[in-house]
Amino acid sequence: MTQAAFFVLTALADQPRHGYGILREVEELSGGDVQLRVGTLYGVLDRLTADGLIAPDREEVHDGRLRRYYRVTDDGTRALAAEAERMAAGASAARQRIAEGRKTPAQPVNPAANPSTGPGLAGGLA
């Protein structure tokens, strides 16, 4: 799942939203890190709709313009939950590795002890 799809599903997880509302919500949820362009948003919405993860909810006219609202489907909620779990597991593994790395000092590489890591004939010292 792309980062854009993840944040669009997240934006729709609590309530239906229209395009501009989704753009604002994605920016807020990502702390400003993800700022979708309109064309990108509608491409993501089309893919998520085709995959059955979201569906049109309703259409309303606001200031003479049609707003189409989208909602997450049950399949979309399951996909979002699975992706959130996958991301959490990856983040947990990264935190664990970082913590382990801080406990064990880095071992310097000694080229003399392992000639394969030192200069070689193809570009080293001859």
C-alpha positions as protocol buffer text, in pm:
chain_id: "A"
residue {
  index: 1
  type: MET
  ca { x: 0 y: 0 z: 0 }
}
residue {
  index: 2
  type: THR
  ca { x: 137 y: 340 z: -92 }
}
residue {
  index: 3
  type: GLN
  ca { x: 184 y: 614 z: 164 }
}
residue {
  index: 4
  type: ALA
  ca { x: -83 y: 820 z: -12 }
}
residue {
  index: 5
  type: ALA
  ca { x: -335 y: 532 z: -6 }
}
residue {
  index: 6
  type: PHE
  ca { x: -259 y: 468 z: 361 }
}
residue {
  index: 7
  type: PHE
  ca { x: -328 y: 829 z: 457 }
}
residue {
  index: 8
  type: VAL
  ca { x: -641 y: 854 z: 239 }
}
residue {
  index: 9
  type: LEU
  ca { x: -785 y: 543 z: 405 }
}
residue {
  index: 10
  type: THR
  ca { x: -687 y: 682 z: 744 }
}
residue {
  index: 11
  type: ALA
  ca { x: -858 y: 1013 z: 662 }
}
residue {
  index: 12
  type: LEU
  ca { x: -1178 y: 824 z: 576 }
}
residue {
  index: 13
  type: ALA
  ca { x: -1165 y: 580 z: 867 }
}
residue {
  index: 14
  type: ASP
  ca { x: -1378 y: 792 z: 1100 }
}
residue {
  index: 15
  type: GLN
  ca { x: -1622 y: 958 z: 859 }
}
residue {
  index: 16
  type: PRO
  ca { x: -1696 y: 1021 z: 491 }
}
residue {
  index: 17
  type: ARG
  ca { x: -1516 y: 1318 z: 338 }
}
residue {
  index: 18
  type: HIS
  ca { x: -1506 y: 1503 z: 6 }
}
residue {
  index: 19
  type: GLY
  ca { x: -1187 y: 1561 z: -194 }
}
residue {
  index: 20
  type: TYR
  ca { x: -1075 y: 1887 z: -36 }
}
residue {
  index: 21
  type: GLY
  ca { x: -1158 y: 1753 z: 311 }
}
residue {
  index: 22
  type: ILE
  ca { x: -944 y: 1446 z: 240 }
}
residue {
  index: 23
  type: LEU
  ca { x: -653 y: 1666 z: 126 }
}
residue {
  index: 24
  type: ARG
  ca { x: -667 y: 1870 z: 448 }
}
residue {
  index: 25
  type: GLU
  ca { x: -704 y: 1563 z: 667 }
}
residue {
  index: 26
  type: VAL
  ca { x: -410 y: 1381 z: 503 }
}
residue {
  index: 27
  type: GLU
  ca { x: -188 y: 1684 z: 553 }
}
residue {
  index: 28
  type: GLU
  ca { x: -291 y: 1708 z: 919 }
}
residue {
  index: 29
  type: LEU
  ca { x: -257 y: 1333 z: 987 }
}
residue {
  index: 30
  type: SER
  ca { x: 92 y: 1327 z: 835 }
}
residue {
  index: 31
  type: GLY
  ca { x: 209 y: 1635 z: 1020 }
}
residue {
  index: 32
  type: GLY
  ca { x: 246 y: 1811 z: 685 }
}
residue {
  index: 33
  type: ASP
  ca { x: 477 y: 1543 z: 543 }
}
residue {
  index: 34
  type: VAL
  ca { x: 222 y: 1429 z: 284 }
}
residue {
  index: 35
  type: GLN
  ca { x: 68 y: 1703 z: 72 }
}
residue {
  index: 36
  type: LEU
  ca { x: -128 y: 1542 z: -208 }
}
residue {
  index: 37
  type: ARG
  ca { x: -197 y: 1726 z: -530 }
}
residue {
  index: 38
  type: VAL
  ca { x: -552 y: 1710 z: -661 }
}
residue {
  index: 39
  type: GLY
  ca { x: -457 y: 1486 z: -955 }
}
residue {
  index: 40
  type: THR
  ca { x: -272 y: 1247 z: -725 }
}
residue {
  index: 41
  type: LEU
  ca { x: -566 y: 1237 z: -484 }
}
residue {
  index: 42
  type: TYR
  ca { x: -819 y: 1146 z: -752 }
}
residue {
  index: 43
  type: GLY
  ca { x: -585 y: 880 z: -891 }
}
residue {
  index: 44
  type: VAL
  ca { x: -563 y: 727 z: -542 }
}
residue {
  index: 45
  type: LEU
  ca { x: -940 y: 754 z: -497 }
}
residue {
  index: 46
  type: ASP
  ca { x: -998 y: 580 z: -831 }
}
residue {
  index: 47
  type: ARG
  ca { x: -760 y: 294 z: -738 }
}
residue {
  index: 48
  type: LEU
  ca { x: -906 y: 252 z: -390 }
}
residue {
  index: 49
  type: THR
  ca { x: -1258 y: 249 z: -537 }
}
residue {
  index: 50
  type: ALA
  ca { x: -1161 y: -7 z: -803 }
}
residue {
  index: 51
  type: ASP
  ca { x: -1006 y: -224 z: -530 }
}
residue {
  index: 52
  type: GLY
  ca { x: -1326 y: -203 z: -322 }
}
residue {
  index: 53
  type: LEU
  ca { x: -1152 y: -29 z: -31 }
}
residue {
  index: 54
  type: ILE
  ca { x: -1360 y: 289 z: -52 }
}
residue {
  index: 55
  type: ALA
  ca { x: -1695 y: 375 z: -210 }
}
residue {
  index: 56
  type: PRO
  ca { x: -1883 y: 693 z: -299 }
}
residue {
  index: 57
  type: ASP
  ca { x: -2102 y: 790 z: -4 }
}
residue {
  index: 58
  type: ARG
  ca { x: -2310 y: 1080 z: -135 }
}
residue {
  index: 59
  type: GLU
  ca { x: -2298 y: 1394 z: -346 }
}
residue {
  index: 60
  type: GLU
  ca { x: -2387 y: 1743 z: -229 }
}
residue {
  index: 61
  type: VAL
  ca { x: -2399 y: 2079 z: -402 }
}
residue {
  index: 62
  type: HIS
  ca { x: -2205 y: 2344 z: -212 }
}
residue {
  index: 63
  type: ASP
  ca { x: -2177 y: 2699 z: -351 }
}
residue {
  index: 64
  type: GLY
  ca { x: -2288 y: 2572 z: -690 }
}
residue {
  index: 65
  type: ARG
  ca { x: -2023 y: 2299 z: -701 }
}
residue {
  index: 66
  type: LEU
  ca { x: -2078 y: 1927 z: -668 }
}
residue {
  index: 67
  type: ARG
  ca { x: -1894 y: 1758 z: -382 }
}
residue {
  index: 68
  type: ARG
  ca { x: -1860 y: 1380 z: -390 }
}
residue {
  index: 69
  type: TYR
  ca { x: -1805 y: 1220 z: -51 }
}
residue {
  index: 70
  type: TYR
  ca { x: -1620 y: 891 z: -8 }
}
residue {
  index: 71
  type: ARG
  ca { x: -1637 y: 639 z: 274 }
}
residue {
  index: 72
  type: VAL
  ca { x: -1416 y: 346 z: 367 }
}
residue {
  index: 73
  type: THR
  ca { x: -1563 y: -2 z: 313 }
}
residue {
  index: 74
  type: ASP
  ca { x: -1529 y: -300 z: 546 }
}
residue {
  index: 75
  type: ASP
  ca { x: -1253 y: -434 z: 319 }
}
residue {
  index: 76
  type: GLY
  ca { x: -1086 y: -94 z: 338 }
}
residue {
  index: 77
  type: THR
  ca { x: -1098 y: -96 z: 717 }
}
residue {
  index: 78
  type: ARG
  ca { x: -942 y: -444 z: 721 }
}
residue {
  index: 79
  type: ALA
  ca { x: -672 y: -340 z: 473 }
}
residue {
  index: 80
  type: LEU
  ca { x: -593 y: -26 z: 676 }
}
residue {
  index: 81
  type: ALA
  ca { x: -573 y: -225 z: 1000 }
}
residue {
  index: 82
  type: ALA
  ca { x: -341 y: -482 z: 839 }
}
residue {
  index: 83
  type: GLU
  ca { x: -116 y: -210 z: 697 }
}
residue {
  index: 84
  type: ALA
  ca { x: -105 y: -27 z: 1031 }
}
residue {
  index: 85
  type: GLU
  ca { x: -7 y: -355 z: 1201 }
}
residue {
  index: 86
  type: ARG
  ca { x: 263 y: -422 z: 940 }
}
residue {
  index: 87
  type: MET
  ca { x: 403 y: -72 z: 985 }
}
residue {
  index: 88
  type: ALA
  ca { x: 396 y: -102 z: 1364 }
}
residue {
  index: 89
  type: ALA
  ca { x: 583 y: -434 z: 1349 }
}
residue {
  index: 90
  type: GLY
  ca { x: 846 y: -279 z: 1122 }
}
residue {
  index: 91
  type: ALA
  ca { x: 884 y: 21 z: 1351 }
}
residue {
  index: 92
  type: SER
  ca { x: 917 y: -210 z: 1651 }
}
residue {
  index: 93
  type: ALA
  ca { x: 1190 y: -410 z: 1478 }
}
residue {
  index: 94
  type: ALA
  ca { x: 1374 y: -89 z: 1388 }
}
residue {
  index: 95
  type: ARG
  ca { x: 1353 y: 41 z: 1747 }
}
residue {
  index: 96
  type: GLN
  ca { x: 1482 y: -292 z: 1877 }
}
residue {
  index: 97
  type: ARG
  ca { x: 1778 y: -292 z: 1637 }
}
residue {
  index: 98
  type: ILE
  ca { x: 1861 y: 68 z: 1724 }
}
residue {
  index: 99
  type: ALA
  ca { x: 1853 y: -15 z: 2096 }
}
residue {
  index: 100
  type: GLU
  ca { x: 2072 y: -322 z: 2043 }
}
residue {
  index: 101
  type: GLY
  ca { x: 2317 y: -118 z: 1840 }
}
residue {
  index: 102
  type: ARG
  ca { x: 2353 y: 134 z: 2122 }
}
residue {
  index: 103
  type: LYS
  ca { x: 2434 y: -143 z: 2370 }
}
residue {
  index: 104
  type: THR
  ca { x: 2710 y: -295 z: 2159 }
}
residue {
  index: 105
  type: PRO
  ca { x: 2995 y: -70 z: 2049 }
}
residue {
  index: 106
  type: ALA
  ca { x: 3065 y: -85 z: 1678 }
}
residue {
  index: 107
  type: GLN
  ca { x: 3358 y: -305 z: 1583 }
}
residue {
  index: 108
  type: PRO
  ca { x: 3611 y: -129 z: 1360 }
}
residue {
  index: 109
  type: VAL
  ca { x: 3697 y: -306 z: 1039 }
}
residue {
  index: 110
  type: ASN
  ca { x: 4063 y: -416 z: 1027 }
}
residue {
  index: 111
  type: PRO
  ca { x: 4164 y: -467 z: 662 }
}
residue {
  index: 112
  type: ALA
  ca { x: 4484 y: -649 z: 766 }
}
residue {
  index: 113
  type: ALA
  ca { x: 4283 y: -912 z: 952 }
}
residue {
  index: 114
  type: ASN
  ca { x: 4056 y: -973 z: 655 }
}
residue {
  index: 115
  type: PRO
  ca { x: 4228 y: -914 z: 321 }
}
residue {
  index: 116
  type: SER
  ca { x: 3898 y: -931 z: 130 }
}
residue {
  index: 117
  type: THR
  ca { x: 3790 y: -602 z: 289 }
}
residue {
  index: 118
  type: GLY
  ca { x: 4115 y: -417 z: 216 }
}
residue {
  index: 119
  type: PRO
  ca { x: 4258 y: -286 z: -109 }
}
residue {
  index: 120
  type: GLY
  ca { x: 4269 y: -541 z: -385 }
}
residue {
  index: 121
  type: LEU
  ca { x: 4449 y: -586 z: -712 }
}
residue {
  index: 122
  type: ALA
  ca { x: 4175 y: -426 z: -919 }
}
residue {
  index: 123
  type: GLY
  ca { x: 4221 y: -79 z: -783 }
}
residue {
  index: 124
  type: GLY
  ca { x: 4411 y: -103 z: -463 }
}
residue {
  index: 125
  type: LEU
  ca { x: 4775 y: -65 z: -387 }
}
residue {
  index: 126
  type: ALA
  ca { x: 5000 y: -264 z: -618 }
}
